[in-house]
Amino acid sequence: MGYGRLALAPTGHPRLSISSRSGAISVTAEERPDFLFEASSNGIESAVLDAEGRATVRLDRSSRELHVRCPLGSDVIIGTHSGRVALRGEFGKVSVTTASASIEVDRADVADLRSEAGNISVGGCGERCRVQTKSGRATIGPSDATDVATLSGNVSLAAAGGPVRVRTASGSVAVRITGKNDVAVQTMSGSVRVAVPAGVRPDAVVHSKSGHSGIACECGSDCCVVVKTLSGAIEVVPG
Amino acid sequence: MNATAPPPLSSVTGAAMFTDIVGFTEYTAEQGDEFAIELLGLQERIVRDELPGDARVVKELGDGLLLWFPDPCQAVQTALALQRRFEDAAESEGLPLWVRIGIHWGRQTTRRDDIVGHDVNVASRVVNMAGPGEVLLSERTLEKIGGALAGVAFEELGPVVMKGIPGAVRLFRASAA
């Protein structure tokens, strides 16, 4: 029999590791000193605090839902097979790896998010944001360095403030940069639209073997925008 | 009638490494078989170029390869060298050679020239979690390396629950430091 509710007080920078086979996981970062875990069906199989202050929680198969409350800026690592993962509030370094779950992160300094089938959305990322999906959509708000790879999932970067790299086979890509940042996008069949802010004149190189490509903004040498696709359409536009 | 005991299995201990070309099916559909075979040939040439003498290509798996290394450090260093070569080749040849690599250290049962078993299955799951251009490895591989390798940075991705594998496997991402 596991636990349904327990609290752990981290020492040093708060770090949390959760592994679960299934069931929804939600983590809320807020002004508090400790971790508070609440699981359905007494589904917490084990919860330990290691010598470095990291809380490691393992859920059993009966767990349908885990809610965690943690200190603001916590580093969080989650591994799960299925079940939605939602991180609310502001986090430090976040890593989530899952087979089929969707992943939602409000805000993190650094994020590494992987799901084979689920959609991934990030409200904002202060430093580096790395996202991998196969069929899921990747939707990312304001971010610094951003690296996204999908197989068929569409990619949307709303306000990229650092270097951007996107690779996708058939997903469509929409990138809006906020400054003089370099953009590199490669697709096989997915269409690509890169929006460049007013006053920024990119050195734009676009190449589509069989699709339409066009550059509708003034070019210069402020940053490099390189888009390559086999058959997708390409647009580099002011915006 | 006497029950016959199964013949004893022979095994090796080493690093099983899977490579996989991301988007190969889509590339083949877009460009046709001729171009797809060119891409496979390019991957294979680079792998055979970079492979140390005591490592080997165990088998081809459609758009991927199963490789075996007797030394975990050598496996990680070769994987990173391969990714550099793949990236350069993709750029110079204009081909989407987006390869992902997964490594797991363990005991593999030999079956003629093939290797099979649980630890091979884990390696095949590890590569599934990698993105194009990435090298991922299991915790056991990193432990065997000794936790550190000159010129290589390891970033923890966390405990990953993989289909058909009991328990979570901690994964790490290797990159050039």
Coordinates of C-alpha atoms in Angstrom, one line a residue:
Chain A
M1 CA 0.0 0.0 0.0
G2 CA 1.4 3.4 -1.0
Y3 CA 0.9 6.9 0.1
G4 CA -1.9 9.2 -0.8
R5 CA -0.5 12.4 0.6
L6 CA 2.9 13.4 1.9
A7 CA 5.3 16.3 2.2
L8 CA 9.1 16.5 1.8
A9 CA 11.3 19.5 2.6
P10 CA 14.1 19.9 0.1
T11 CA 17.6 21.1 1.1
G12 CA 19.3 23.4 -1.2
H13 CA 17.8 24.2 -4.7
P14 CA 14.5 22.3 -4.9
R15 CA 14.7 19.4 -7.4
L16 CA 12.0 16.9 -8.1
S17 CA 12.0 13.7 -10.1
I18 CA 8.8 11.8 -10.9
S19 CA 8.4 8.5 -12.7
S20 CA 5.0 7.0 -13.5
R21 CA 3.7 4.5 -16.1
S22 CA 0.3 6.2 -16.5
G23 CA -2.0 8.7 -15.0
A24 CA -2.1 12.5 -15.1
I25 CA 0.6 14.5 -13.4
S26 CA 0.2 18.1 -12.5
V27 CA 2.9 20.2 -10.8
T28 CA 2.3 23.7 -9.5
A29 CA 5.2 26.0 -8.6
E30 CA 4.3 28.5 -5.9
E31 CA 5.6 30.4 -2.9
R32 CA 6.2 27.5 -0.5
P33 CA 9.2 25.8 1.1
D34 CA 8.4 22.2 0.6
F35 CA 7.0 19.6 -1.8
L36 CA 3.5 18.4 -1.2
F37 CA 2.3 15.3 -3.1
E38 CA -1.3 14.2 -3.4
A39 CA -2.0 11.0 -5.4
S40 CA -5.3 9.2 -6.1
S41 CA -5.6 5.6 -4.9
N42 CA -2.6 5.9 -2.5
G43 CA -0.6 5.6 -5.7
I44 CA 2.8 6.9 -4.4
E45 CA 4.9 3.8 -4.3
S46 CA 8.0 5.5 -3.0
A47 CA 9.2 9.0 -2.2
V48 CA 12.7 9.8 -1.0
L49 CA 14.9 12.8 -0.5
D50 CA 18.5 12.1 -1.4
A51 CA 21.6 13.6 0.1
E52 CA 21.7 16.3 -2.5
G53 CA 18.1 17.3 -1.6
R54 CA 16.4 15.9 -4.6
A55 CA 13.0 14.4 -4.1
T56 CA 12.4 11.3 -6.1
V57 CA 8.8 10.0 -6.4
R58 CA 7.7 6.8 -8.0
L59 CA 4.1 6.1 -8.7
D60 CA 2.6 2.6 -8.9
R61 CA 0.3 1.3 -11.6
S62 CA -2.9 2.2 -9.7
S63 CA -2.1 5.9 -9.8
R64 CA -4.6 7.8 -11.9
E65 CA -3.6 11.3 -10.8
L66 CA -0.8 13.0 -9.0
H67 CA -0.8 16.7 -7.9
V68 CA 2.4 18.2 -6.7
R69 CA 3.0 21.6 -5.1
C70 CA 6.6 22.8 -5.1
P71 CA 8.7 25.9 -4.5
L72 CA 8.9 28.5 -7.3
G73 CA 11.9 27.9 -9.6
S74 CA 12.1 24.1 -8.8
D75 CA 13.9 21.9 -11.3
V76 CA 11.6 19.1 -12.4
I77 CA 12.3 15.8 -14.2
I78 CA 9.3 13.7 -15.2
G79 CA 9.2 10.4 -17.0
T80 CA 5.9 8.7 -17.9
H81 CA 4.4 6.5 -20.5
S82 CA 0.9 8.0 -20.8
G83 CA -1.2 10.5 -19.0
R84 CA -1.2 14.3 -19.3
V85 CA 1.6 16.3 -17.8
A86 CA 1.0 19.9 -16.8
L87 CA 3.4 22.2 -15.1
R88 CA 1.9 25.4 -13.8
G89 CA 3.9 28.4 -12.6
E90 CA 7.5 29.2 -13.0
F91 CA 10.2 26.5 -13.0
G92 CA 13.9 26.3 -13.3
K93 CA 15.2 23.4 -15.4
V94 CA 12.4 21.1 -16.7
S95 CA 12.7 17.8 -18.5
V96 CA 9.7 15.7 -19.4
T97 CA 9.9 12.5 -21.4
T98 CA 6.8 10.5 -22.3
A99 CA 5.5 8.1 -24.9
S100 CA 2.0 9.4 -25.5
A101 CA 1.2 12.1 -23.0
S102 CA 0.6 15.7 -23.9
I103 CA 2.9 18.1 -22.1
E104 CA 2.1 21.7 -21.0
V105 CA 4.6 23.9 -19.3
D106 CA 3.7 27.5 -18.2
R107 CA 7.2 28.8 -17.9
A108 CA 10.7 27.4 -17.4
D109 CA 14.3 28.7 -17.6
V110 CA 15.4 25.6 -19.5
A111 CA 13.2 22.9 -21.0
D112 CA 13.7 19.6 -22.6
L113 CA 10.3 18.1 -23.6
R114 CA 9.8 14.9 -25.5
S115 CA 6.6 13.0 -26.4
E116 CA 6.2 10.5 -29.2
A117 CA 2.5 11.2 -29.8
G118 CA 1.3 14.0 -27.5
N119 CA 1.1 17.7 -28.1
I120 CA 3.6 19.9 -26.4
S121 CA 3.0 23.5 -25.4
V122 CA 5.3 25.9 -23.6
G123 CA 4.1 29.3 -22.4
G124 CA 7.6 30.7 -22.2
C125 CA 11.2 29.7 -21.9
G126 CA 13.9 32.0 -20.6
E127 CA 17.0 30.3 -21.8
R128 CA 16.9 27.1 -23.9
C129 CA 13.9 25.2 -25.1
R130 CA 14.3 21.8 -26.8
V131 CA 11.1 20.0 -28.0
Q132 CA 10.8 16.7 -29.7
T133 CA 7.6 15.0 -30.9
K134 CA 6.6 12.6 -33.6
S135 CA 3.0 13.4 -34.4
G136 CA 2.2 15.9 -31.7
R137 CA 2.0 19.7 -32.2
A138 CA 4.7 21.9 -30.7
T139 CA 3.5 25.3 -29.6
I140 CA 6.0 27.6 -27.9
G141 CA 5.5 31.1 -26.6
P142 CA 8.3 33.6 -26.0
S143 CA 11.6 31.7 -25.9
D144 CA 15.3 32.2 -26.2
A145 CA 17.4 29.5 -28.0
T146 CA 14.8 27.0 -29.4
D147 CA 15.4 23.7 -31.1
V148 CA 12.3 21.7 -32.2
A149 CA 12.0 18.5 -34.1
T150 CA 8.8 16.7 -35.2
L151 CA 7.9 14.1 -37.7
S152 CA 4.4 15.2 -38.7
G153 CA 3.5 17.6 -35.9
N154 CA 3.0 21.2 -36.7
V155 CA 5.4 23.7 -35.1
S156 CA 4.4 27.2 -33.9
L157 CA 7.0 29.6 -32.3
A158 CA 5.1 32.7 -31.4
A159 CA 8.0 35.0 -30.2
A160 CA 11.4 33.5 -30.6
G161 CA 14.0 35.8 -29.1
G162 CA 17.1 33.7 -29.8
P163 CA 18.5 31.3 -32.4
V164 CA 15.9 28.9 -33.8
R165 CA 16.3 25.5 -35.3
V166 CA 13.4 23.5 -36.6
R167 CA 13.3 20.2 -38.4
T168 CA 10.2 18.4 -39.4
A169 CA 9.3 15.9 -42.1
S170 CA 5.7 16.8 -42.9
G171 CA 4.6 19.3 -40.2
S172 CA 4.0 22.9 -41.1
V173 CA 6.2 25.5 -39.4
A174 CA 5.3 29.0 -38.3
V175 CA 8.0 31.1 -36.6
R176 CA 7.9 34.7 -35.5
I177 CA 11.1 36.1 -34.4
T178 CA 11.3 39.2 -32.1
G179 CA 14.8 40.5 -33.0
K180 CA 17.9 39.9 -35.0
N181 CA 18.0 36.1 -34.4
D182 CA 19.2 33.4 -36.7
V183 CA 16.6 30.9 -38.0
A184 CA 17.3 27.5 -39.6
V185 CA 14.3 25.5 -40.7
Q186 CA 14.3 22.2 -42.7
T187 CA 11.3 20.3 -43.8
M188 CA 10.5 17.6 -46.3
S189 CA 6.9 18.5 -47.3
G190 CA 5.9 20.9 -44.5
S191 CA 5.2 24.5 -45.4
V192 CA 7.2 27.2 -43.6
R193 CA 6.4 30.8 -42.7
V194 CA 8.9 33.0 -41.0
A195 CA 7.7 36.4 -39.7
V196 CA 10.4 39.0 -39.2
P197 CA 9.8 42.1 -37.2
A198 CA 9.8 45.6 -38.7
G199 CA 13.3 47.1 -39.0
V200 CA 15.0 43.7 -39.1
R201 CA 16.6 42.9 -42.5
P202 CA 17.6 39.2 -42.6
D203 CA 20.0 37.6 -45.0
A204 CA 17.3 35.1 -46.2
V205 CA 18.1 32.0 -48.0
V206 CA 15.1 29.9 -49.0
H207 CA 15.1 26.8 -51.1
S208 CA 12.2 24.5 -52.1
K209 CA 12.8 21.9 -54.7
S210 CA 9.2 21.8 -55.9
G211 CA 7.2 24.2 -53.7
H212 CA 6.7 27.9 -54.0
S213 CA 9.1 30.1 -52.1
G214 CA 9.0 33.9 -51.6
I215 CA 10.7 36.6 -49.5
A216 CA 8.4 39.5 -48.8
C217 CA 10.6 41.5 -46.5
E218 CA 13.6 43.7 -47.1
C219 CA 16.8 41.7 -46.9
G220 CA 20.1 42.7 -45.4
S221 CA 22.6 41.2 -43.0
D222 CA 21.0 41.6 -39.6
C223 CA 20.5 37.9 -39.1
C224 CA 20.4 34.6 -41.1
V225 CA 17.2 33.0 -42.1
V226 CA 17.8 29.7 -43.9
V227 CA 14.8 27.6 -44.9
K228 CA 15.1 24.4 -46.9
T229 CA 12.3 22.1 -47.9
L230 CA 11.8 19.4 -50.6
S231 CA 8.3 20.2 -51.5
G232 CA 6.8 22.6 -49.0
A233 CA 6.0 26.3 -49.6
I234 CA 8.2 28.9 -48.0
E235 CA 7.3 32.5 -47.0
V236 CA 9.5 35.0 -45.2
V237 CA 7.3 37.9 -44.4
P238 CA 7.3 41.1 -42.3
G239 CA 5.5 40.7 -39.1
Chain B
M1 CA 11.3 -40.0 -23.0
N2 CA 14.1 -37.7 -21.7
A3 CA 13.5 -34.0 -21.6
T4 CA 16.2 -32.2 -23.6
A5 CA 17.7 -29.2 -22.0
P6 CA 18.0 -26.2 -24.2
P7 CA 21.5 -25.7 -25.5
P8 CA 23.6 -23.2 -23.5
L9 CA 23.4 -19.6 -24.8
S10 CA 26.5 -17.7 -25.6
S11 CA 26.6 -14.0 -24.8
V12 CA 28.8 -10.9 -25.0
T13 CA 28.9 -7.8 -22.9
G14 CA 29.1 -4.5 -24.6
A15 CA 27.2 -1.5 -25.9
A16 CA 24.4 -2.0 -28.3
M17 CA 23.9 1.1 -30.4
F18 CA 20.9 1.8 -32.7
T19 CA 20.9 4.4 -35.4
D20 CA 17.7 5.5 -37.1
I21 CA 17.1 8.0 -39.9
V22 CA 14.3 10.3 -38.9
G23 CA 11.7 10.9 -41.6
F24 CA 13.1 8.2 -43.9
T25 CA 9.6 7.0 -44.9
E26 CA 8.5 10.6 -45.8
Y27 CA 11.7 11.2 -47.7
T28 CA 11.2 8.0 -49.7
A29 CA 7.6 9.0 -50.5
E30 CA 8.8 12.5 -51.5
Q31 CA 11.8 11.6 -53.5
G32 CA 11.5 8.0 -54.5
D33 CA 13.4 4.8 -53.9
E34 CA 16.5 5.8 -55.8
F35 CA 17.2 8.8 -53.6
A36 CA 16.3 6.9 -50.5
I37 CA 18.9 4.2 -51.3
E38 CA 21.4 7.0 -51.8
L39 CA 20.7 8.3 -48.3
L40 CA 21.1 4.8 -46.8
G41 CA 24.3 4.4 -48.7
L42 CA 25.6 7.7 -47.3
Q43 CA 24.7 6.6 -43.7
E44 CA 26.4 3.3 -44.1
R45 CA 29.6 4.8 -45.7
I46 CA 30.0 7.2 -42.8
V47 CA 29.4 4.5 -40.2
R48 CA 31.9 2.1 -41.7
D49 CA 34.4 5.0 -42.0
E50 CA 34.1 5.9 -38.3
L51 CA 33.7 2.5 -36.8
P52 CA 36.7 1.4 -34.6
G53 CA 38.3 -1.9 -35.4
D54 CA 36.8 -3.9 -32.6
A55 CA 33.3 -2.6 -33.0
R56 CA 31.0 -4.0 -35.7
V57 CA 27.8 -3.4 -37.7
V58 CA 25.6 -6.3 -36.4
K59 CA 22.8 -5.7 -39.0
E60 CA 20.9 -3.3 -41.1
L61 CA 17.4 -2.5 -40.1
G62 CA 15.7 -0.7 -43.0
D63 CA 16.7 2.9 -42.4
G64 CA 18.8 2.1 -39.3
L65 CA 21.7 0.0 -38.1
L66 CA 22.5 -2.0 -35.0
L67 CA 26.1 -1.6 -34.0
W68 CA 28.0 -3.3 -31.2
F69 CA 31.0 -1.9 -29.2
P70 CA 33.1 -3.7 -26.6
D71 CA 33.9 -0.3 -24.9
P72 CA 31.2 2.2 -23.7
C73 CA 33.5 5.2 -24.1
Q74 CA 34.3 4.2 -27.6
A75 CA 30.6 3.9 -28.3
V76 CA 29.7 7.4 -27.1
Q77 CA 32.7 9.0 -28.8
T78 CA 31.9 7.2 -32.1
A79 CA 28.3 8.2 -31.8
L80 CA 29.2 11.9 -31.4
A81 CA 31.7 11.6 -34.3
L82 CA 29.0 10.1 -36.4
Q83 CA 26.6 12.9 -35.7
R84 CA 29.2 15.5 -36.7
R85 CA 29.8 13.6 -40.0
F86 CA 26.0 13.2 -40.6
E87 CA 25.5 16.9 -40.0
D88 CA 28.4 17.8 -42.4
A89 CA 27.2 15.4 -45.0
A90 CA 23.6 16.6 -44.8
E91 CA 24.8 20.2 -45.3
S92 CA 27.2 19.4 -48.2
E93 CA 25.1 16.9 -50.0
G94 CA 21.8 18.7 -49.4
L95 CA 20.2 15.5 -48.0
P96 CA 18.1 15.3 -44.9
L97 CA 20.4 12.8 -43.1
W98 CA 18.7 13.3 -39.7
V99 CA 20.0 10.4 -37.6
R100 CA 19.2 9.7 -34.0
I101 CA 21.3 7.4 -31.9
G102 CA 20.6 5.3 -28.7
I103 CA 23.1 3.4 -26.7
H104 CA 22.6 0.8 -23.9
W105 CA 25.3 -1.2 -22.1
G106 CA 24.5 -4.7 -21.1
R107 CA 24.8 -8.4 -21.9
Q108 CA 23.6 -9.5 -25.3
T109 CA 22.9 -13.1 -26.3
T110 CA 24.6 -14.0 -29.6
R111 CA 22.7 -15.8 -32.3
R112 CA 25.0 -16.5 -35.2
D113 CA 26.2 -13.0 -36.2
D114 CA 23.2 -11.3 -34.5
I115 CA 22.7 -10.1 -30.9
V116 CA 19.4 -10.4 -29.2
G117 CA 17.9 -10.1 -25.7
H118 CA 16.6 -7.7 -23.2
D119 CA 19.5 -5.3 -23.3
V120 CA 19.2 -5.0 -27.1
N121 CA 15.5 -4.3 -26.6
V122 CA 16.3 -1.5 -24.2
A123 CA 18.8 0.0 -26.6
S124 CA 16.1 0.0 -29.3
R125 CA 13.7 1.9 -26.9
V126 CA 16.4 4.4 -26.0
V127 CA 16.8 5.5 -29.7
N128 CA 13.1 6.0 -29.9
M129 CA 13.4 8.8 -27.4
A130 CA 16.1 10.6 -29.3
G131 CA 15.6 13.4 -31.8
P132 CA 17.6 14.0 -35.0
G133 CA 21.2 14.7 -34.4
E134 CA 21.0 13.4 -30.8
V135 CA 22.9 10.7 -28.9
L136 CA 21.1 9.3 -25.9
L137 CA 22.4 6.7 -23.5
S138 CA 21.1 4.7 -20.6
E139 CA 22.2 5.2 -17.0
R140 CA 23.9 1.9 -17.1
T141 CA 26.1 3.0 -20.0
L142 CA 27.0 6.2 -18.2
E143 CA 27.9 4.2 -15.1
K144 CA 30.1 1.9 -17.1
I145 CA 31.8 4.9 -18.5
G146 CA 32.5 6.1 -15.0
G147 CA 30.2 9.1 -15.0
A148 CA 32.4 11.3 -17.1
L149 CA 34.2 11.4 -20.4
A150 CA 36.7 14.0 -21.6
G151 CA 35.2 16.3 -24.1
V152 CA 31.7 15.0 -23.6
A153 CA 28.8 16.6 -21.6
F154 CA 26.0 14.5 -20.2
E155 CA 22.7 16.0 -19.5
E156 CA 20.1 14.0 -17.5
L157 CA 16.7 13.6 -19.2
G158 CA 15.2 11.7 -16.3
P159 CA 13.6 8.4 -15.6
V160 CA 11.8 7.2 -18.8
V161 CA 9.1 4.6 -18.8
M162 CA 9.4 2.6 -22.0
K163 CA 7.0 0.3 -23.7
G164 CA 7.6 -3.4 -22.7
I165 CA 10.5 -2.5 -20.3
P166 CA 9.8 -3.0 -16.6
G167 CA 10.8 -0.1 -14.5
A168 CA 12.0 3.3 -15.6
V169 CA 15.3 3.8 -17.3
R170 CA 17.3 6.9 -16.6
L171 CA 18.4 8.5 -19.8
F172 CA 21.2 11.0 -20.6
R173 CA 21.9 13.1 -23.6
A174 CA 25.6 13.2 -24.7
S175 CA 27.0 16.2 -26.6
A176 CA 30.4 17.6 -27.3
A177 CA 31.5 19.7 -24.4

